[in-house]
């Protein structure tokens, strides 16, 4: 296995004894030692995306030069703290990864519905609000994870699959109206000659939603649906007329559309 990157310390602000790092210690290590590491360096991996851990790195040109990926965990992080203006200002050429999370908890069954749909909103906000380039789940095979202990995909896993199965490495997120209706969350991606749109409807009623593609209008759209009774179920293929198509997003559902 080729090592892609190495983290200075997992959750340095949620640790004990030798695993605890202050922001100043993290910056010092990056300044004095990280330059000799022969693979990509990830830091600081705060347990809750606390900016007091990463701001000093972004504000120190020498430390920043020796880090490749700003990593963060989202345990209990409110959506309001997802955007990171300082990274957008000073993080040119660096990557921003969400390197560990489970959501919304580790106590409930991953098959509870519509609670599992919270995963869809969480990933949406991580992609759109936080603008992460990676979203990495904690234990995959757990009663609260995307895969149940029996190896079957859970409802939380199905919600994740609406992104992971269709938005592949190398795809780029493109502009989309993120909240076109109350409780509806939309993001769009481009890659492999396709446009992928993921729509999460957390509302208790169905929504008729029109999608219009600028510049790269395709001729067909295939769709997949997860709701209370279906998991990433194919809904067939329809036509695209003048760059637009209209669909009904069922209540409490996630849908993915692949336009070619």
Coordinates of C-alpha atoms in Angstrom, one line a residue:
X1 CA 0.0 0.0 0.0
X2 CA 1.3 3.4 -0.9
X3 CA 1.0 5.9 1.9
X4 CA -1.0 8.9 0.7
X5 CA -0.6 11.1 3.7
X6 CA 0.2 11.0 7.5
X7 CA -1.4 13.0 10.2
X8 CA 0.7 14.8 12.8
X9 CA -1.7 13.7 15.6
X10 CA -5.3 12.4 15.7
X11 CA -7.5 14.8 17.6
X12 CA -4.7 16.7 19.5
X13 CA -7.3 18.7 21.4
X14 CA -9.3 15.7 22.5
X15 CA -6.5 13.6 24.0
X16 CA -4.4 12.9 27.1
X17 CA -0.7 12.9 28.1
X18 CA 1.6 12.6 25.1
X19 CA -1.2 12.7 22.5
X20 CA -2.2 16.2 23.6
X21 CA -0.8 19.0 21.4
X22 CA -1.3 22.7 21.9
X23 CA -1.7 24.9 18.8
X24 CA 1.8 26.3 19.4
X25 CA 3.3 22.8 19.6
X26 CA 1.6 21.8 16.3
X27 CA 2.9 24.9 14.5
X28 CA 6.4 24.3 15.9
X29 CA 6.4 20.7 14.7
X30 CA 5.2 21.8 11.2
X31 CA 7.8 24.5 11.0
X32 CA 10.8 22.4 12.3
X33 CA 10.0 18.8 11.4
X34 CA 7.2 18.3 8.9
X35 CA 9.4 19.4 5.9
X36 CA 11.4 16.1 6.2
X37 CA 8.3 13.9 6.0
X38 CA 8.4 12.3 2.5
X39 CA 4.6 12.0 2.0
X40 CA 1.7 14.4 2.4
X41 CA 1.2 15.9 5.9
X42 CA -2.2 16.3 7.4
X43 CA -2.9 18.6 10.4
X44 CA -4.4 19.5 12.8
X45 CA -7.4 17.1 12.9
X46 CA -9.3 18.9 15.7
X47 CA -12.0 16.7 17.1
X48 CA -14.6 19.4 16.5
X49 CA -13.2 21.5 13.7
X50 CA -12.1 24.1 16.3
X51 CA -10.5 26.9 14.4
X52 CA -8.1 27.8 17.3
X53 CA -6.2 24.6 16.2
X54 CA -5.9 25.4 12.5
X55 CA -5.9 29.3 12.5
X56 CA -2.3 29.4 13.7
X57 CA -1.2 27.1 10.9
X58 CA -2.8 29.2 8.3
X59 CA -1.4 32.3 9.8
X60 CA 2.2 31.0 9.8
X61 CA 3.7 30.8 6.3
X62 CA 6.5 28.4 7.2
X63 CA 4.1 25.9 9.0
X64 CA 1.6 26.2 6.2
X65 CA 4.2 25.5 3.6
X66 CA 4.9 22.1 5.3
X67 CA 1.3 20.9 5.5
X68 CA -0.6 19.6 2.5
X69 CA -4.1 18.8 3.9
X70 CA -5.9 20.7 6.6
X71 CA -7.8 17.9 8.3
X72 CA -10.8 18.2 10.7
X73 CA -13.4 16.1 12.5
X74 CA -17.0 17.2 12.9
X75 CA -18.1 15.6 16.2
X76 CA -20.7 18.0 17.5
X77 CA -19.7 20.8 15.2
X78 CA -22.7 23.1 14.5
X79 CA -23.5 23.8 10.8
X80 CA -22.8 27.5 11.4
X81 CA -19.2 26.6 12.0
X82 CA -18.7 24.7 8.8
X83 CA -17.6 27.6 6.6
X84 CA -13.9 28.6 7.0
X85 CA -13.2 32.0 5.5
X86 CA -9.6 32.0 6.7
X87 CA -8.8 28.8 4.7
X88 CA -10.4 30.4 1.6
X89 CA -8.2 33.4 2.2
X90 CA -4.9 31.6 2.9
X91 CA -5.2 28.0 1.9
X92 CA -4.5 28.2 -1.8
X93 CA -2.9 25.0 -3.0
X94 CA -3.9 23.1 0.1
X95 CA -6.7 20.5 0.5
X96 CA -9.4 20.6 3.1
X97 CA -10.5 17.2 4.4
X98 CA -13.1 16.0 6.9
X99 CA -11.2 13.0 8.1
X100 CA -13.5 11.4 10.7
X101 CA -17.1 11.5 11.8
X102 CA -20.2 9.5 12.6
X103 CA -23.6 11.2 12.5
X104 CA -26.0 11.9 14.1
X105 CA -24.9 9.6 16.9
X106 CA -23.4 6.2 17.8
X107 CA -26.4 5.0 19.9
X108 CA -29.3 4.6 17.5
X109 CA -29.8 2.0 14.8
X110 CA -28.5 3.2 11.4
X111 CA -31.8 2.0 10.0
X112 CA -34.0 4.5 11.8
X113 CA -36.0 6.5 9.3
X114 CA -36.2 9.4 8.7
X115 CA -33.3 10.0 11.1
X116 CA -30.9 8.3 8.7
X117 CA -31.7 11.1 6.2
X118 CA -29.7 13.4 8.6
X119 CA -26.6 11.8 7.1
X120 CA -27.6 13.1 3.6
X121 CA -27.9 16.7 5.0
X122 CA -24.7 16.4 6.9
X123 CA -22.7 15.4 3.8
X124 CA -24.4 18.1 1.8
X125 CA -23.4 20.7 4.3
X126 CA -19.8 19.3 4.4
X127 CA -19.6 19.6 0.7
X128 CA -21.4 22.9 0.1
X129 CA -21.0 24.9 3.3
X130 CA -17.6 23.7 4.5
X131 CA -16.3 22.9 1.0
X132 CA -14.5 19.8 2.1
X133 CA -12.8 17.7 -0.6
X134 CA -13.2 14.5 1.4
X135 CA -15.8 13.0 3.8
X136 CA -14.6 10.0 5.8
X137 CA -16.8 8.0 8.1
X138 CA -15.6 6.4 11.3
X139 CA -16.3 2.7 11.7
X140 CA -17.9 1.4 8.5
X141 CA -19.4 -1.8 9.9
X142 CA -21.3 -0.9 13.1
X143 CA -24.9 -0.9 14.2
X144 CA -24.8 2.9 13.7
X145 CA -22.7 2.9 10.6
X146 CA -23.2 2.7 6.8
X147 CA -22.9 -1.1 7.0
X148 CA -24.7 -3.1 9.6
X149 CA -22.9 -5.9 11.5
X150 CA -24.5 -8.4 9.2
X151 CA -22.8 -6.8 6.2
X152 CA -25.9 -5.2 4.7
X153 CA -26.1 -1.6 3.8
X154 CA -28.0 0.4 6.4
X155 CA -30.3 3.4 5.8
X156 CA -27.5 5.7 6.8
X157 CA -25.3 3.9 4.3
X158 CA -27.9 4.4 1.6
X159 CA -28.0 8.1 2.3
X160 CA -24.2 8.2 2.0
X161 CA -24.3 6.2 -1.2
X162 CA -26.3 8.9 -3.0
X163 CA -23.0 10.8 -2.9
X164 CA -20.3 8.2 -2.7
X165 CA -21.6 5.8 -5.4
X166 CA -22.0 8.6 -8.0
X167 CA -19.6 11.4 -7.1
X168 CA -16.3 9.7 -7.8
X169 CA -12.7 10.7 -7.1
X170 CA -11.7 13.5 -9.5
X171 CA -15.2 14.9 -9.8
X172 CA -15.6 18.6 -9.1
X173 CA -18.4 20.3 -7.3
X174 CA -20.2 22.9 -9.4
X175 CA -22.5 25.7 -8.6
X176 CA -26.1 24.9 -7.7
X177 CA -28.9 26.4 -5.8
X178 CA -28.2 24.8 -2.4
X179 CA -31.7 25.3 -0.8
X180 CA -34.2 25.7 -3.6
X181 CA -37.2 24.9 -1.3
X182 CA -37.8 24.5 2.4
X183 CA -36.0 21.4 3.7
X184 CA -34.6 20.6 0.3
X185 CA -30.8 20.5 -0.1
X186 CA -29.2 20.2 -3.5
X187 CA -25.5 19.9 -4.7
X188 CA -24.1 19.2 -8.1
X189 CA -20.9 17.7 -9.4
X190 CA -19.1 17.2 -12.7
X191 CA -16.9 14.4 -13.9
X192 CA -16.5 11.5 -16.2
X193 CA -18.6 13.2 -18.8
X194 CA -21.6 13.4 -16.5
X195 CA -23.3 15.9 -14.2
X196 CA -24.4 14.5 -10.9
X197 CA -27.1 16.2 -8.8
X198 CA -27.9 15.0 -5.3
X199 CA -31.2 16.2 -3.7
X200 CA -32.2 15.6 -0.1
X201 CA -35.8 16.4 0.8
X202 CA -36.2 16.3 4.6
X203 CA -39.7 17.7 4.5
X204 CA -42.8 15.8 5.3
X205 CA -44.4 16.5 1.9
X206 CA -43.3 15.9 -1.7
X207 CA -41.7 18.7 -3.7
X208 CA -41.9 19.3 -7.4
X209 CA -38.5 20.5 -8.4
X210 CA -37.2 21.8 -11.7
X211 CA -33.5 21.5 -12.5
X212 CA -31.9 23.6 -15.3
X213 CA -28.3 22.9 -16.4
X214 CA -26.3 25.8 -17.8
X215 CA -23.8 25.2 -20.6
X216 CA -23.4 21.4 -20.2
X217 CA -27.0 20.3 -20.9
X218 CA -27.3 16.5 -21.4
X219 CA -30.0 14.6 -23.2
X220 CA -30.9 11.9 -20.6
X221 CA -31.2 11.8 -16.8
X222 CA -31.1 8.6 -14.8
X223 CA -32.2 8.7 -11.2
X224 CA -32.0 6.7 -7.9
X225 CA -34.2 7.0 -4.8
X226 CA -34.0 6.2 -1.1
X227 CA -37.0 6.6 1.1
X228 CA -38.6 4.7 3.9
X229 CA -39.0 1.5 1.8
X230 CA -36.3 1.8 -0.8
X231 CA -32.5 2.0 -0.8
X232 CA -30.8 3.7 -3.8
X233 CA -33.4 2.1 -6.1
X234 CA -33.2 2.9 -9.8
X235 CA -36.0 5.0 -11.1
X236 CA -35.1 4.6 -14.7
X237 CA -34.1 7.1 -17.3
X238 CA -35.9 10.1 -18.7
X239 CA -35.2 12.8 -21.2
X240 CA -33.8 16.3 -20.7
X241 CA -35.6 19.1 -22.6
X242 CA -33.7 22.3 -23.4
X243 CA -31.4 21.6 -20.5
X244 CA -34.2 21.2 -18.0
X245 CA -36.1 18.4 -16.2
X246 CA -38.7 18.4 -13.5
X247 CA -39.0 15.7 -10.9
X248 CA -41.0 15.0 -7.8
X249 CA -38.9 14.6 -4.7
X250 CA -40.9 12.3 -2.4
X251 CA -41.3 13.3 1.2
X252 CA -38.3 12.4 3.4
X253 CA -36.1 11.1 0.6
X254 CA -32.8 11.3 -1.1
X255 CA -32.4 11.2 -4.9
X256 CA -29.4 11.2 -7.2
X257 CA -29.6 12.3 -10.8
X258 CA -27.0 11.5 -13.4
X259 CA -27.2 13.6 -16.6
X260 CA -25.4 12.6 -19.7

